[in-house]
Short mmCIF file of C-alpha atoms and ligand atoms in Angstrom, two decimals:
data_model
loop_
_atom_site.label_atom_id
_atom_site.label_comp_id
_atom_site.label_asym_id
_atom_site.label_seq_id
_atom_site.Cartn_x
_atom_site.Cartn_y
_atom_site.Cartn_z
CA MET A 1 -42.27 -14.38 26.22
CA PHE A 2 -40.77 -14.62 22.78
CA ASN A 3 -38.27 -17.59 22.89
CA LYS A 4 -40.52 -20.02 21.08
CA ARG A 5 -39.74 -18.04 17.76
CA VAL A 6 -38.47 -20.48 15.07
CA LYS A 7 -36.06 -18.51 12.70
CA VAL A 8 -37.63 -18.43 8.84
CA LYS A 9 -33.98 -20.03 7.70
CA ASP A 10 -34.82 -22.85 10.02
CA LEU A 11 -38.52 -23.14 9.36
CA LEU A 12 -37.76 -23.39 5.50
CA ALA A 13 -35.34 -26.18 6.08
CA SER A 14 -37.93 -28.21 8.53
CA GLU A 15 -40.17 -31.06 7.67
CA PRO A 16 -43.83 -30.30 7.69
CA THR A 17 -45.12 -32.61 10.22
CA GLY A 18 -48.08 -30.06 11.24
CA GLN A 19 -45.94 -28.91 14.38
CA GLU A 20 -47.21 -25.87 15.74
CA VAL A 21 -44.67 -23.14 15.20
CA THR A 22 -44.26 -19.33 16.01
CA VAL A 23 -42.75 -16.94 13.56
CA MET A 24 -41.98 -13.36 13.86
CA GLY A 25 -40.76 -11.17 11.48
CA TRP A 26 -41.66 -8.01 9.24
CA VAL A 27 -44.06 -8.45 6.16
CA ARG A 28 -42.63 -8.53 2.69
CA GLY A 29 -45.74 -8.86 1.02
CA PHE A 30 -49.33 -9.58 1.63
CA ARG A 31 -51.14 -11.32 -1.77
CA ASN A 32 -55.14 -11.71 -2.03
CA ASN A 33 -55.37 -10.87 1.79
CA GLN A 34 -54.42 -14.40 2.22
CA PHE A 35 -50.58 -14.92 1.85
CA ILE A 36 -48.10 -13.14 3.87
CA ALA A 37 -44.59 -13.39 3.07
CA VAL A 38 -42.63 -12.78 6.35
CA ASN A 39 -38.85 -12.13 6.34
CA ASP A 40 -36.89 -12.01 9.84
CA GLY A 41 -33.25 -11.38 8.07
CA SER A 42 -31.90 -15.16 8.75
CA THR A 43 -32.30 -15.51 4.69
CA ASN A 44 -33.36 -13.69 2.05
CA ASN A 45 -36.09 -16.39 1.66
CA ASN A 46 -39.63 -15.40 3.15
CA ILE A 47 -41.87 -17.78 4.96
CA GLN A 48 -45.43 -17.69 3.60
CA VAL A 49 -47.80 -17.50 6.33
CA VAL A 50 -51.36 -18.30 5.09
CA VAL A 51 -54.36 -16.74 6.73
CA GLU A 52 -57.74 -18.42 6.12
CA LEU A 53 -60.31 -15.83 4.22
CA GLY A 54 -62.50 -14.57 6.88
CA MET A 55 -60.16 -15.18 9.86
CA LEU A 56 -58.85 -11.82 10.14
CA ASP A 57 -61.23 -8.69 10.99
CA GLU A 58 -60.88 -5.96 8.14
CA GLU A 59 -59.03 -3.66 10.67
CA THR A 60 -56.28 -6.09 11.27
CA GLN A 61 -56.17 -7.19 7.32
CA LYS A 62 -55.35 -3.54 6.60
CA ARG A 63 -52.37 -3.40 9.30
CA ILE A 64 -50.53 -6.19 7.40
CA THR A 65 -48.66 -3.62 5.25
CA GLN A 66 -45.05 -3.92 4.04
CA SER A 67 -42.53 -4.01 7.02
CA ALA A 68 -45.08 -4.12 9.57
CA SER A 69 -43.75 -6.58 12.22
CA ILE A 70 -46.02 -9.62 13.16
CA LYS A 71 -45.99 -12.59 15.15
CA ALA A 72 -47.81 -15.75 13.80
CA VAL A 73 -48.72 -18.67 15.33
CA GLY A 74 -49.74 -21.76 13.29
CA THR A 75 -48.82 -25.12 11.81
CA LEU A 76 -45.99 -25.96 9.39
CA ILE A 77 -47.35 -27.85 6.59
CA ALA A 78 -46.14 -28.76 3.14
CA SER A 79 -47.01 -25.76 0.80
CA GLN A 80 -49.64 -25.91 -1.95
CA GLY A 81 -47.96 -23.45 -3.83
CA LYS A 82 -45.10 -23.25 -6.17
CA GLY A 83 -41.69 -21.93 -4.93
CA GLN A 84 -41.68 -23.23 -1.50
CA LYS A 85 -41.55 -26.52 0.29
CA VAL A 86 -43.27 -25.37 3.67
CA GLU A 87 -45.73 -22.64 4.91
CA VAL A 88 -47.39 -21.78 7.95
CA LYS A 89 -51.11 -22.12 8.33
CA ALA A 90 -51.96 -19.28 10.76
CA THR A 91 -54.01 -19.96 13.77
CA SER A 92 -53.46 -16.47 15.04
CA ILE A 93 -51.71 -13.12 13.59
CA GLU A 94 -50.69 -10.41 16.15
CA ILE A 95 -49.37 -7.05 14.70
CA LEU A 96 -46.49 -6.10 16.74
CA GLY A 97 -45.73 -3.03 14.77
CA ASP A 98 -47.61 -1.03 12.13
CA CYS A 99 -45.80 0.52 9.36
CA ASP A 100 -47.48 3.54 7.43
CA ALA A 101 -47.32 2.30 4.15
CA GLU A 102 -47.60 6.06 3.04
CA LYS A 103 -44.76 7.36 5.07
CA TYR A 104 -42.65 4.08 4.72
CA PRO A 105 -39.35 5.33 2.63
CA LEU A 106 -38.49 1.80 1.57
CA GLN A 107 -40.76 0.90 -1.35
CA LEU A 108 -39.30 -2.38 -2.42
CA LYS A 109 -41.63 -2.74 -5.55
CA ASN A 110 -39.83 0.50 -7.27
CA ARG A 111 -36.17 -1.14 -7.05
CA PRO A 112 -34.61 1.60 -5.13
CA SER A 113 -31.25 2.57 -6.12
CA LEU A 114 -27.99 2.12 -3.94
CA GLU A 115 -27.68 5.79 -3.94
CA TYR A 116 -30.84 6.19 -2.24
CA LEU A 117 -30.35 3.63 0.11
CA ARG A 118 -27.49 5.05 1.29
CA GLU A 119 -29.62 7.97 2.35
CA ILE A 120 -31.67 5.26 4.54
CA ALA A 121 -28.98 3.34 5.58
CA HIS A 122 -30.93 2.63 8.87
CA LEU A 123 -33.72 0.70 6.68
CA ARG A 124 -31.46 -0.71 3.96
CA PHE A 125 -30.71 -3.90 5.91
CA ARG A 126 -34.27 -4.84 5.37
CA THR A 127 -33.66 -5.15 1.51
CA ASN A 128 -32.44 -8.53 -0.14
CA THR A 129 -29.15 -7.06 -1.36
CA PHE A 130 -28.03 -5.68 1.94
CA GLY A 131 -29.40 -8.82 3.66
CA ALA A 132 -26.98 -10.96 1.74
CA VAL A 133 -24.06 -8.53 1.98
CA PHE A 134 -24.18 -8.26 5.63
CA ARG A 135 -24.86 -11.98 6.19
CA VAL A 136 -21.75 -12.43 3.95
CA ARG A 137 -19.90 -9.73 5.90
CA HIS A 138 -20.45 -11.44 9.12
CA ALA A 139 -19.27 -14.93 7.81
CA LEU A 140 -16.28 -13.43 6.65
CA ALA A 141 -15.44 -11.90 10.27
CA PHE A 142 -16.04 -15.09 11.71
CA ALA A 143 -13.80 -16.96 9.33
CA VAL A 144 -11.36 -14.40 9.96
CA HIS A 145 -11.10 -15.41 13.55
CA LYS A 146 -11.45 -19.19 12.62
CA PHE A 147 -8.40 -19.15 10.27
CA PHE A 148 -6.04 -17.58 12.75
CA ASN A 149 -7.33 -19.64 15.71
CA GLU A 150 -6.85 -22.60 13.81
CA LYS A 151 -3.21 -21.68 13.19
CA GLY A 152 -2.35 -20.86 17.09
CA PHE A 153 -2.35 -17.03 16.19
CA VAL A 154 -2.95 -14.81 19.43
CA TYR A 155 -5.58 -12.09 18.94
CA MET A 156 -4.40 -8.72 19.86
CA HIS A 157 -6.56 -5.47 20.66
CA THR A 158 -4.11 -2.72 19.86
CA PRO A 159 -5.18 0.65 21.10
CA ILE A 160 -7.47 3.04 18.99
CA VAL A 161 -5.99 6.08 20.76
CA THR A 162 -2.47 6.35 19.67
CA ALA A 163 0.31 9.04 20.23
CA SER A 164 2.59 7.58 17.71
CA ASP A 165 2.39 9.81 14.38
CA ALA A 166 5.51 8.15 12.83
CA GLU A 167 3.99 5.42 10.75
CA GLY A 168 2.93 7.40 7.95
CA ALA A 169 0.02 5.35 6.57
CA GLY A 170 -2.22 8.31 6.36
CA GLU A 171 -3.76 11.67 7.67
CA MET A 172 -5.05 11.08 11.19
CA PHE A 173 -8.02 12.31 13.31
CA ARG A 174 -7.19 14.15 16.49
CA VAL A 175 -8.30 13.12 19.60
CA THR A 176 -8.44 15.87 22.44
CA THR A 177 -10.44 17.32 25.10
CA LEU A 178 -9.01 20.93 24.76
CA PRO A 179 -11.68 23.61 24.04
CA PHE A 180 -11.73 24.39 20.36
CA ASP A 181 -12.34 28.17 20.99
CA ASN A 182 -9.52 28.74 23.54
CA PRO A 183 -6.79 26.04 23.79
CA PRO A 184 -3.85 26.54 26.18
CA ARG A 185 -1.11 27.90 24.36
CA ASN A 186 2.60 27.50 24.61
CA GLU A 187 4.84 30.97 24.69
CA ASP A 188 5.42 30.65 20.94
CA GLY A 189 1.72 30.27 20.40
CA THR A 190 1.49 26.63 19.68
CA ILE A 191 -0.88 24.64 21.15
CA ASN A 192 0.02 23.31 24.62
CA PHE A 193 -0.71 19.85 24.39
CA LYS A 194 0.42 18.90 27.91
CA GLU A 195 -2.70 20.38 29.22
CA ASP A 196 -4.58 17.78 26.94
CA PHE A 197 -6.13 14.56 28.19
CA PHE A 198 -3.15 12.45 27.86
CA GLY A 199 -0.38 15.10 28.38
CA ARG A 200 0.37 14.62 24.81
CA SER A 201 -1.03 15.05 21.40
CA THR A 202 -3.13 11.92 20.48
CA ASN A 203 -4.83 10.49 17.39
CA LEU A 204 -6.95 7.70 16.32
CA THR A 205 -4.79 4.87 14.89
CA VAL A 206 -4.18 4.41 11.05
CA SER A 207 -2.82 0.95 11.69
CA GLY A 208 -2.19 -1.30 14.67
CA GLN A 209 0.94 -2.77 13.12
CA LEU A 210 3.64 -1.00 15.28
CA GLU A 211 2.00 -2.43 18.30
CA GLY A 212 1.45 -5.90 16.58
CA GLU A 213 5.06 -6.43 16.17
CA LEU A 214 5.66 -5.84 19.99
CA ALA A 215 3.19 -8.64 20.46
CA ALA A 216 4.71 -10.84 17.48
CA THR A 217 8.37 -10.69 19.20
CA ALA A 218 6.65 -12.69 21.98
CA PHE A 219 3.91 -14.77 20.96
CA SER A 220 5.52 -15.42 17.41
CA GLU A 221 2.41 -15.27 15.82
CA ILE A 222 -0.50 -12.63 15.95
CA TYR A 223 -3.15 -10.75 14.43
CA THR A 224 -5.23 -7.44 15.12
CA PHE A 225 -8.89 -7.03 13.82
CA GLY A 226 -10.20 -3.72 14.60
CA PRO A 227 -11.26 -0.37 13.37
CA THR A 228 -8.78 1.88 11.67
CA PHE A 229 -8.99 5.44 10.91
CA ARG A 230 -7.56 7.77 8.09
CA ALA A 231 -8.44 11.32 7.46
CA GLU A 232 -7.64 11.21 3.93
CA ASN A 233 -9.86 13.42 1.73
CA SER A 234 -10.16 10.86 -1.13
CA ASN A 235 -13.81 10.32 -2.04
CA THR A 236 -13.55 7.10 -4.02
CA ALA A 237 -15.38 3.74 -4.06
CA ARG A 238 -12.54 2.22 -2.32
CA HIS A 239 -11.95 4.43 0.79
CA LEU A 240 -13.66 4.84 4.12
CA ALA A 241 -12.51 7.29 6.87
CA GLU A 242 -13.23 4.41 9.23
CA PHE A 243 -12.49 1.15 7.93
CA TRP A 244 -11.61 -2.35 9.71
CA MET A 245 -8.11 -3.94 9.14
CA ILE A 246 -6.86 -7.57 9.98
CA GLU A 247 -3.02 -7.07 10.50
CA PRO A 248 -1.37 -10.53 11.36
CA GLU A 249 2.24 -10.18 12.21
CA MET A 250 4.83 -13.16 12.39
CA ALA A 251 7.96 -13.53 13.89
CA PHE A 252 10.44 -16.30 11.84
CA TYR A 253 8.67 -15.53 8.64
CA ASP A 254 10.41 -13.93 5.69
CA ILE A 255 8.57 -12.02 2.46
CA GLU A 256 7.85 -15.40 1.27
CA ASP A 257 6.36 -16.91 4.15
CA ASN A 258 4.39 -13.50 4.11
CA GLN A 259 2.95 -14.13 0.72
CA ASN A 260 2.12 -17.65 1.33
CA LEU A 261 0.11 -16.75 4.32
CA ALA A 262 -1.57 -13.88 2.75
CA GLU A 263 -2.88 -16.06 -0.31
CA GLU A 264 -3.88 -18.90 1.89
CA PHE A 265 -5.94 -16.81 4.26
CA ILE A 266 -7.81 -14.80 1.21
CA LYS A 267 -8.71 -18.27 -0.03
CA TYR A 268 -9.87 -19.52 3.13
CA LEU A 269 -12.08 -16.52 3.49
CA ILE A 270 -13.70 -17.04 0.17
CA ARG A 271 -13.87 -20.87 0.58
CA HIS A 272 -15.74 -20.46 4.14
CA VAL A 273 -18.19 -18.08 2.28
CA MET A 274 -18.89 -20.31 -0.38
CA GLU A 275 -19.71 -22.93 1.91
CA HIS A 276 -21.75 -21.06 4.32
CA ASN A 277 -23.49 -18.30 2.45
CA ARG A 278 -24.29 -20.45 -0.79
CA GLU A 279 -27.57 -19.11 -1.08
CA ASP A 280 -26.49 -14.95 -0.30
CA LEU A 281 -23.72 -15.65 -3.20
CA GLU A 282 -26.32 -17.01 -5.45
CA PHE A 283 -28.31 -14.04 -4.99
CA LEU A 284 -25.50 -11.58 -5.35
CA THR A 285 -24.41 -13.26 -8.25
CA GLN A 286 -27.67 -12.53 -10.02
CA ARG A 287 -27.85 -9.05 -8.85
CA LEU A 288 -24.46 -8.30 -10.18
CA ALA A 289 -25.28 -9.90 -13.51
CA GLU A 290 -28.40 -7.84 -13.75
CA GLU A 291 -26.60 -4.67 -12.50
CA GLU A 292 -23.93 -5.19 -15.37
CA LYS A 293 -26.72 -5.70 -18.19
CA GLN A 294 -26.87 -1.72 -18.10
CA LEU A 295 -23.04 -1.64 -18.86
CA PRO A 296 -21.70 -1.67 -22.41
CA GLN A 297 -20.06 -5.11 -23.42
CA ASP A 298 -16.66 -4.15 -22.59
CA LYS A 299 -17.28 -3.03 -19.21
CA ARG A 300 -19.09 -6.35 -18.05
CA SER A 301 -17.09 -9.04 -15.79
CA GLU A 302 -16.18 -12.06 -17.90
CA MET A 303 -16.99 -14.18 -15.04
CA GLY A 304 -19.90 -14.20 -13.09
CA LEU A 305 -19.43 -13.79 -9.27
CA ILE A 306 -19.25 -17.47 -7.86
CA GLU A 307 -17.49 -18.39 -11.14
CA LYS A 308 -14.99 -15.66 -10.46
CA LEU A 309 -14.40 -16.63 -6.56
CA GLU A 310 -14.10 -20.33 -7.57
CA PHE A 311 -11.55 -19.27 -10.04
CA VAL A 312 -9.52 -17.54 -7.51
CA ILE A 313 -9.66 -20.23 -5.04
CA ASN A 314 -8.49 -22.89 -7.32
CA ASN A 315 -5.47 -20.85 -8.99
CA ASP A 316 -2.38 -19.61 -7.67
CA PHE A 317 -1.96 -15.85 -7.50
CA GLU A 318 0.47 -14.45 -9.74
CA ARG A 319 3.80 -13.34 -8.32
CA ILE A 320 5.76 -10.49 -9.82
CA THR A 321 8.41 -7.94 -8.72
CA TYR A 322 7.77 -4.01 -9.02
CA THR A 323 10.42 -4.00 -11.64
CA GLU A 324 8.32 -6.60 -13.89
CA ALA A 325 5.19 -4.83 -13.13
CA ILE A 326 6.68 -1.53 -14.53
CA ASP A 327 7.90 -3.22 -17.47
CA ILE A 328 4.49 -4.92 -18.39
CA LEU A 329 3.06 -1.35 -18.23
CA LEU A 330 5.60 0.12 -20.49
CA GLN A 331 5.14 -2.73 -22.84
CA SER A 332 1.30 -2.69 -22.78
CA PRO A 333 -1.01 -1.36 -25.58
CA ALA A 334 -2.71 1.02 -23.02
CA TYR A 335 0.55 2.46 -22.45
CA LYS A 336 1.57 2.61 -26.03
CA LYS A 337 -1.97 4.36 -27.00
CA LYS A 338 -1.47 6.87 -23.82
CA LYS A 339 -4.41 5.41 -22.24
CA PHE A 340 -3.05 5.89 -18.72
CA GLN A 341 -3.64 9.27 -17.21
CA TYR A 342 -0.53 9.26 -14.66
CA GLU A 343 3.04 8.58 -15.82
CA VAL A 344 4.83 5.20 -15.88
CA LYS A 345 8.46 4.77 -14.85
CA TRP A 346 10.64 2.89 -12.39
CA GLY A 347 9.95 4.62 -9.12
CA ILE A 348 6.26 5.74 -9.32
CA ASP A 349 3.77 4.75 -6.63
CA MET A 350 1.37 3.02 -9.03
CA GLN A 351 -1.91 4.48 -9.46
CA SER A 352 -5.25 2.66 -9.40
CA GLU A 353 -5.35 2.62 -13.25
CA HIS A 354 -2.01 0.79 -13.41
CA GLU A 355 -3.15 -1.87 -10.60
CA ARG A 356 -6.20 -2.44 -12.36
CA TYR A 357 -4.46 -2.74 -15.86
CA LEU A 358 -1.98 -5.61 -14.33
CA VAL A 359 -5.01 -7.64 -12.82
CA GLU A 360 -7.83 -7.13 -14.88
CA LYS A 361 -6.27 -6.80 -18.16
CA HIS A 362 -2.74 -8.57 -18.26
CA PHE A 363 -2.85 -11.32 -15.50
CA LYS A 364 -6.97 -11.49 -15.07
CA LYS A 365 -6.26 -12.77 -11.70
CA PRO A 366 -5.03 -11.63 -8.26
CA VAL A 367 -1.25 -10.39 -8.40
CA ILE A 368 1.17 -10.13 -5.58
CA VAL A 369 3.82 -7.23 -6.28
CA THR A 370 7.08 -7.25 -4.29
CA GLY A 371 10.29 -5.31 -4.35
CA TYR A 372 9.08 -1.86 -4.08
CA PRO A 373 11.26 1.45 -4.27
CA LYS A 374 12.25 2.13 -0.75
CA GLU A 375 11.30 5.78 -1.26
CA ILE A 376 7.65 4.94 -1.80
CA LYS A 377 7.34 2.72 1.23
CA ALA A 378 7.18 2.98 4.98
CA PHE A 379 10.45 3.37 7.03
CA TYR A 380 10.19 -0.25 8.72
CA MET A 381 10.11 -2.42 5.55
CA ARG A 382 13.17 -4.56 5.32
CA GLN A 383 15.81 -3.14 2.70
CA ASN A 384 16.82 -5.40 0.16
CA ASP A 385 20.54 -5.80 -1.07
CA ASP A 386 20.13 -3.73 -4.13
CA GLY A 387 19.87 -0.79 -2.05
CA LYS A 388 17.01 0.54 -3.88
CA THR A 389 14.26 -1.83 -3.18
CA VAL A 390 12.46 -2.96 0.03
CA ALA A 391 10.79 -6.39 0.76
CA ALA A 392 7.36 -4.99 0.44
CA MET A 393 4.33 -6.57 -0.97
CA ASP A 394 1.07 -5.81 -2.22
CA ILE A 395 -1.93 -7.93 -3.12
CA LEU A 396 -3.88 -6.30 -6.17
CA ALA A 397 -7.40 -8.00 -6.79
CA PRO A 398 -9.63 -7.78 -9.92
CA GLY A 399 -12.02 -4.86 -9.32
CA ILE A 400 -10.61 -3.62 -6.34
CA GLY A 401 -7.17 -2.92 -6.71
CA GLU A 402 -4.89 -3.11 -3.67
CA ILE A 403 -6.36 -5.41 -1.04
CA VAL A 404 -3.60 -6.14 1.00
CA GLY A 405 -0.31 -4.38 1.82
CA GLY A 406 2.59 -5.51 3.78
CA SER A 407 6.15 -6.33 4.15
CA GLN A 408 9.10 -8.29 5.71
CA ARG A 409 10.02 -5.80 8.78
CA GLU A 410 13.78 -4.38 8.99
CA GLU A 411 14.74 -6.31 12.05
CA ARG A 412 18.53 -4.73 11.84
CA LEU A 413 18.80 -1.92 14.14
CA ASP A 414 21.47 -0.13 12.59
CA LYS A 415 19.50 -0.32 8.85
CA LEU A 416 16.28 0.47 10.63
CA THR A 417 17.77 3.71 12.73
CA GLN A 418 19.54 4.90 9.45
CA ARG A 419 16.48 4.92 7.42
CA MET A 420 14.37 6.67 10.15
CA GLU A 421 16.87 9.30 9.90
CA GLU A 422 16.76 9.70 6.44
CA MET A 423 12.91 10.08 6.47
CA HIS A 424 13.09 12.39 9.38
CA ILE A 425 11.28 10.06 12.07
CA PRO A 426 12.42 10.80 15.55
CA ALA A 427 13.87 7.79 17.21
CA GLU A 428 13.07 9.05 20.61
CA GLU A 429 9.35 8.61 20.22
CA LEU A 430 9.55 5.19 18.80
CA TRP A 431 11.92 4.02 21.57
CA TRP A 432 9.83 1.32 22.46
CA TYR A 433 9.55 -0.04 18.78
CA LEU A 434 13.36 0.05 18.46
CA ASP A 435 13.53 -2.04 21.68
CA THR A 436 12.46 -5.09 19.78
CA ARG A 437 15.39 -4.51 17.61
CA ARG A 438 17.39 -4.11 20.72
CA TYR A 439 16.40 -7.45 22.78
CA GLY A 440 16.49 -10.49 20.73
CA THR A 441 15.19 -9.16 17.26
CA VAL A 442 14.09 -11.65 14.83
CA PRO A 443 13.09 -11.77 11.09
CA HIS A 444 9.45 -11.05 10.91
CA ALA A 445 6.81 -9.87 8.65
CA GLY A 446 3.06 -8.80 8.42
CA PHE A 447 0.41 -7.42 6.54
CA GLY A 448 -2.72 -5.60 6.46
CA LEU A 449 -6.01 -6.85 4.63
CA GLY A 450 -8.85 -4.16 4.18
CA PHE A 451 -11.56 -5.79 5.58
CA GLU A 452 -14.34 -3.86 3.27
CA ARG A 453 -12.20 -4.32 0.00
CA MET A 454 -12.61 -8.16 0.96
CA VAL A 455 -16.02 -7.91 1.28
CA LEU A 456 -16.53 -5.83 -1.81
CA PHE A 457 -14.42 -8.85 -3.64
CA VAL A 458 -16.62 -11.45 -2.22
CA THR A 459 -20.00 -9.88 -2.97
CA GLY A 460 -19.38 -8.09 -5.97
CA MET A 461 -20.36 -4.91 -4.78
CA THR A 462 -18.95 -1.89 -6.36
CA ASN A 463 -18.82 0.70 -3.65
CA ILE A 464 -17.09 0.45 -0.40
CA ARG A 465 -20.04 2.54 1.12
CA ASP A 466 -22.25 -0.49 0.38
CA VAL A 467 -20.58 -3.21 2.47
CA ILE A 468 -19.94 -1.22 5.71
CA ALA A 469 -23.27 -0.71 7.91
CA PHE A 470 -22.83 3.05 8.43
CA PRO A 471 -19.85 4.60 6.37
CA ARG A 472 -17.96 7.33 7.32
CA THR A 473 -16.42 9.43 4.25
CA PRO A 474 -15.72 13.05 4.05
CA LYS A 475 -18.58 15.26 4.87
CA ASN A 476 -20.80 12.42 5.85
CA ALA A 477 -21.31 10.75 9.49
CA GLU A 478 -25.07 10.31 9.25
CA PHE A 479 -26.54 7.35 11.64
P1 ATP B 501 -4.54 2.72 -0.88
O1 ATP B 501 -3.44 2.97 -1.77
O2 ATP B 501 -5.68 1.89 -1.56
O3 ATP B 501 -4.81 3.65 -0.31
P2 ATP B 501 -3.02 2.10 1.25
O4 ATP B 501 -1.58 1.93 0.67
O5 ATP B 501 -3.02 3.31 2.05
O6 ATP B 501 -4.02 1.49 0.45
P3 ATP B 501 -2.20 0.42 3.47
O7 ATP B 501 -1.67 1.55 4.35
O8 ATP B 501 -1.16 -0.48 3.18
O9 ATP B 501 -3.20 0.92 2.35
O10 ATP B 501 -3.40 -0.38 4.32
C1 ATP B 501 -3.58 -1.84 4.30
C2 ATP B 501 -4.88 -2.11 3.51
O11 ATP B 501 -5.97 -1.46 4.26
C3 ATP B 501 -4.78 -1.75 2.04
O12 ATP B 501 -4.48 -2.83 1.32
C4 ATP B 501 -6.32 -1.84 2.00
O13 ATP B 501 -7.00 -2.92 1.54
C5 ATP B 501 -6.94 -1.17 3.29
N1 ATP B 501 -7.24 0.33 3.32
C6 ATP B 501 -6.20 1.17 3.38
N2 ATP B 501 -6.97 2.55 3.29
C7 ATP B 501 -8.39 2.21 3.19
C8 ATP B 501 -9.42 3.04 3.41
N3 ATP B 501 -9.11 4.25 3.44
N4 ATP B 501 -10.56 2.49 3.49
C9 ATP B 501 -10.69 1.03 3.23
N5 ATP B 501 -9.82 0.32 3.23
C10 ATP B 501 -8.32 0.96 3.20
MN1 MN B 502 -4.17 4.99 1.28
#
């Protein structure tokens, strides 16, 4: 029976009264044949298990290697040494699983690089960095549900397999059971999807928004939180082929309500982690500072991680229009010195270099940009009276770029169908979506927050592959 085990985190917070305790975990270090550092993932801190000299036979002693798993029973006493309040004075040690030190690919001593750790992603949770990152990721996921639950939003599970390819959010992965070598064909040679599993062509979802809107027009306020798939061949530090997205959708919200909710949501998530994962954030702050020491002065962050997070929750996000953003870029020293690689003029889809200039150099804080040209945005965004722009909003974050994309949705049937026609989106396929505009249409709005980008922002990690357990990226689906 294992359930008498006390978690290391709880042990470290206990008063040492000589009580008998059982601890289980993986060995992080073994010093002087006496002091075993044991970790069970509940915290980055280890519990020190002290074995009296002579208590273990030589054979057992040799088996206490890094990452061997052990069970220790003993008494919890005040620690004699520095660095910890309590320690376990062992009465028995049992090796649960050996770990051959010669073969073990994760040698903590040598400070393995993040790149190397990606190759052994099945073991990287056992490092302090990934321990902290994934406990913070967990806390963020929990806070997402807490936030919306407190506000009375209904959590919707929108489908992962979809037939709608009209949204245009990104390239899609096809879902099929047809044979690759000899698929059924129509007379004109095209593939006959009527014979496919669903009797039509289907894909993995790129966004749950359209289905989310259906639910919002009954429950008023809903959110989704699920995996999303984009077959975009962009090998960047910000894109995954499989990522998690949170998409709230609210009836009776306009674009300003939408911005308010998104800002409140982001701040709530950060505050939750600040309150519940202080230790991990302190570790990550130090990690980032150490990593940045290797960078030239002008590439380092002006604030430490915790300082940055505090700044974000204590200050209003900047709110500007797309037109103002373009003007700022055109007036910028960077533009005048021809530092931008891509063109700047009204109508462009801002590139990452432009977004980062705005948030990192100009405003030095998160920025909400609204009123984008309709040509660069999706068909469902509400058209503004100027005939040129739509009620879209992107939130740009320092170090990340776009973290949220959203809009007020076009609730007027005539305007919506007209825009769909202009963009060659077949109305027949989206008959169910258009029905919401036919039967009791309402002003409504919503946004999508990329969960991994949020985790990047809060952990100070710089590559999105390091904040999801097993990243899916072009040419990579190991584990
Ligand atoms: P980007 O311009 O960065 O590719 P996008 O405009 O394609 O983003 P949306 O379609 O608006 O993004 O998706 C909503 C949110 O989902 C984005 O703000 C971002 O946080 C996140 N996101 C989008 N694509 C990816 C991806 N490939 N990997 C991880 N997160 C993503
Ligand atoms: Mn994209």
